[in-house]
Tab-separated table of C-alpha atoms in Angstrom:
chain	number	residue	atom	x	y	z
A	1302	MET	CA	-0.957	-9.279	12.954
A	1303	GLU	CA	0.396	-10.764	9.792
A	1304	GLY	CA	-1.238	-9.711	6.591
A	1305	ARG	CA	-3.189	-12.200	4.534
A	1306	VAL	CA	-1.627	-13.696	1.527
A	1307	VAL	CA	-4.044	-12.719	-1.216
A	1308	ALA	CA	-3.539	-13.309	-4.873
A	1309	PRO	CA	-4.347	-9.769	-6.332
A	1310	ASN	CA	-5.162	-11.197	-9.689
A	1311	ASN	CA	-4.910	-14.338	-11.733
A	1312	GLY	CA	-1.945	-13.075	-13.666
A	1313	ASN	CA	-4.146	-11.954	-16.570
A	1314	THR	CA	-6.045	-8.990	-15.252
A	1315	CYS	CA	-5.333	-5.911	-13.161
A	1316	THR	CA	-8.283	-3.959	-12.002
A	1317	LEU	CA	-7.381	-0.924	-9.806
A	1318	GLN	CA	-9.701	1.286	-7.991
A	1319	ALA	CA	-9.596	4.163	-5.348
A	1320	PRO	CA	-10.335	3.449	-1.743
A	1321	SER	CA	-13.385	5.086	-0.029
A	1322	GLY	CA	-13.343	7.363	2.919
A	1323	ASN	CA	-11.885	10.790	3.663
A	1324	TYR	CA	-8.135	10.968	2.807
A	1325	THR	CA	-5.622	13.300	1.078
A	1326	VAL	CA	-3.154	12.324	-1.698
A	1327	GLY	CA	0.371	13.428	-1.678
A	1328	PRO	CA	2.249	14.830	-4.763
A	1329	ASN	CA	2.672	12.235	-7.558
A	1330	ALA	CA	0.932	9.443	-5.549
A	1331	VAL	CA	-1.471	7.306	-7.557
A	1332	PRO	CA	-4.243	6.226	-5.116
A	1333	LEU	CA	-5.389	3.088	-7.057
A	1334	PHE	CA	-5.326	-0.471	-5.712
A	1335	GLN	CA	-6.640	-4.006	-6.432
A	1336	PRO	CA	-10.206	-4.331	-5.063
A	1337	SER	CA	-9.304	-6.444	-2.035
A	1338	MET	CA	-6.596	-3.846	-1.116
A	1339	ALA	CA	-8.891	-0.985	-1.715
A	1340	ASP	CA	-11.473	-2.681	0.548
A	1341	ASP	CA	-8.956	-3.083	3.339
A	1342	ILE	CA	-7.746	0.570	3.068
A	1343	SER	CA	-11.334	1.741	2.938
A	1344	SER	CA	-12.059	-0.231	6.135
A	1345	ALA	CA	-9.155	1.272	7.950
A	1346	PHE	CA	-10.003	4.800	6.648
A	1347	SER	CA	-13.544	4.422	7.959
A	1348	VAL	CA	-12.136	3.647	11.485
A	1349	LEU	CA	-9.670	6.546	11.225
A	1350	ASN	CA	-12.297	8.974	9.901
A	1351	SER	CA	-14.665	8.133	12.759
A	1352	GLN	CA	-11.808	9.226	15.076
A	1353	GLY	CA	-11.446	12.576	13.143
A	1354	ILE	CA	-8.228	11.406	11.421
A	1355	VAL	CA	-7.739	12.125	7.690
A	1356	PRO	CA	-4.741	10.023	6.430
A	1357	MET	CA	-2.536	10.960	3.551
A	1358	ILE	CA	-1.659	8.407	0.864
A	1359	THR	CA	1.905	9.220	-0.236
A	1360	SER	CA	2.219	6.316	-2.640
A	1361	GLY	CA	-0.116	3.834	-4.144
A	1362	PHE	CA	0.179	2.070	-7.538
A	1363	ARG	CA	3.573	2.407	-9.133
A	1364	THR	CA	4.736	1.633	-12.681
A	1365	ALA	CA	8.048	-0.037	-13.227
A	1366	ALA	CA	9.586	3.324	-13.800
A	1367	GLY	CA	8.043	4.627	-10.599
A	1368	GLN	CA	9.515	1.678	-8.703
A	1369	ALA	CA	12.862	2.191	-10.365
A	1370	ALA	CA	12.907	5.796	-9.218
A	1371	GLN	CA	12.543	4.686	-5.703
A	1372	GLN	CA	15.881	2.835	-5.924
A	1373	GLY	CA	17.717	6.102	-5.047
A	1374	SER	CA	15.716	6.726	-1.972
A	1375	PRO	CA	17.539	6.930	1.436
A	1376	TYR	CA	15.062	4.528	2.650
A	1377	GLY	CA	15.911	1.874	-0.070
A	1378	ALA	CA	13.428	0.079	-2.122
A	1379	ALA	CA	12.640	-3.439	-3.366
A	1380	GLN	CA	13.434	-4.231	-6.929
A	1381	VAL	CA	9.895	-5.513	-7.340
A	1382	SER	CA	7.147	-4.192	-5.030
A	1383	TRP	CA	3.559	-4.953	-4.182
A	1384	HIS	CA	2.975	-1.344	-5.251
A	1385	GLN	CA	3.411	-2.558	-8.904
A	1386	ALA	CA	0.662	-5.008	-8.442
A	1387	GLY	CA	-1.711	-2.501	-6.678
A	1388	MET	CA	-1.392	-4.251	-3.345
A	1389	ALA	CA	0.549	-1.724	-1.218
A	1390	VAL	CA	0.059	1.765	0.096
A	1391	ASP	CA	2.361	4.244	1.779
A	1392	ILE	CA	0.880	6.562	4.395
A	1393	ASN	CA	2.342	9.708	5.820
A	1394	SER	CA	4.017	8.756	9.046
A	1395	MET	CA	4.972	12.381	10.032
A	1396	VAL	CA	1.842	12.898	12.005
A	1397	PRO	CA	1.306	12.659	15.795
A	1398	ASN	CA	-1.471	9.992	15.468
A	1399	PHE	CA	0.553	7.615	13.239
A	1400	GLN	CA	0.372	4.699	15.713
A	1401	THR	CA	-3.364	4.955	15.564
A	1402	ILE	CA	-3.096	4.706	11.748
A	1403	VAL	CA	-0.895	1.609	12.154
A	1404	THR	CA	-3.471	0.025	14.415
A	1405	ALA	CA	-6.325	0.684	11.978
A	1406	MET	CA	-4.381	-0.514	8.928
A	1407	THR	CA	-3.142	-3.743	10.672
A	1408	GLY	CA	-6.593	-4.149	12.108
A	1409	SER	CA	-7.940	-4.261	8.605
A	1410	GLY	CA	-5.676	-7.158	7.607
A	1411	LEU	CA	-2.693	-5.247	6.246
A	1412	THR	CA	0.964	-6.090	6.940
A	1413	TRP	CA	2.897	-3.075	8.307
A	1414	GLY	CA	6.341	-2.461	6.767
A	1415	GLY	CA	7.416	-1.387	10.296
A	1416	THR	CA	7.831	-5.101	11.056
A	1417	PHE	CA	10.198	-5.754	8.082
A	1418	SER	CA	13.802	-6.723	8.691
A	1419	HIS	CA	14.641	-3.288	7.012
A	1420	PRO	CA	11.637	-1.329	8.415
A	1421	ASP	CA	9.610	0.698	6.053
A	1422	LEU	CA	7.374	2.702	8.444
A	1423	VAL	CA	5.114	4.188	5.804
A	1424	HIS	CA	4.367	0.931	3.965
A	1425	PHE	CA	1.371	-1.388	4.313
A	1426	GLN	CA	0.555	-4.295	2.007
A	1427	ASN	CA	-2.011	-6.946	1.454
A	1428	ALA	CA	0.513	-9.841	1.514
A	1429	ALA	CA	2.802	-11.334	4.144
A	1430	LYS	CA	6.144	-9.740	4.752
A	1431	GLY	CA	8.981	-11.254	2.874
A	1432	THR	CA	6.814	-11.914	-0.235
A	1433	THR	CA	6.896	-10.273	-3.692
A	1434	PRO	CA	4.299	-10.289	-6.436
A	1435	SER	CA	4.677	-12.770	-9.251
A	1436	ALA	CA	5.985	-11.620	-12.673
A	1437	ALA	CA	2.593	-12.240	-14.111
A	1438	GLN	CA	0.804	-10.042	-11.522
A	1439	VAL	CA	3.315	-7.111	-12.190
A	1440	ALA	CA	2.979	-7.652	-16.002
A	1441	ALA	CA	-0.784	-7.570	-15.823
A	1442	CYS	CA	-0.751	-4.160	-14.068
A	1443	ALA	CA	1.928	-2.921	-16.290
A	1444	SER	CA	0.074	-3.763	-19.495
A	1445	THR	CA	-3.321	-2.344	-18.240
A	1446	HIS	CA	-1.950	0.627	-16.303
A	1447	PRO	CA	1.247	1.847	-18.006
């Protein structure tokens, strides 16, 4: 299922919030998202929690510096990411129930990075694959969440 194309903000505001549900947060992860993204994550986590699964957020919102730090990763990284607009989350894939996590996340409307031309198995975003946030969306989050 392809993710929805959702405008995370009008280019002037960036409101980030934590999702609901039972989850853990990896080191240095910032578990904050635009409201529509937080709602989709919360929906997926509700399904997962009902099955006894507690997912781990390994990355959420990223500043420009945080995104730049990803460039040296062996997995590669986009120059501009939906993480910078609060519209992407990375989930620990090193668990035996990861396919169940993928099913819940995509079932909640998120696009899975495992379908990208350069697969990013841990990544889920609230936008269609092959898209990037606008400069205004990134700038709004950078100015309100430095």
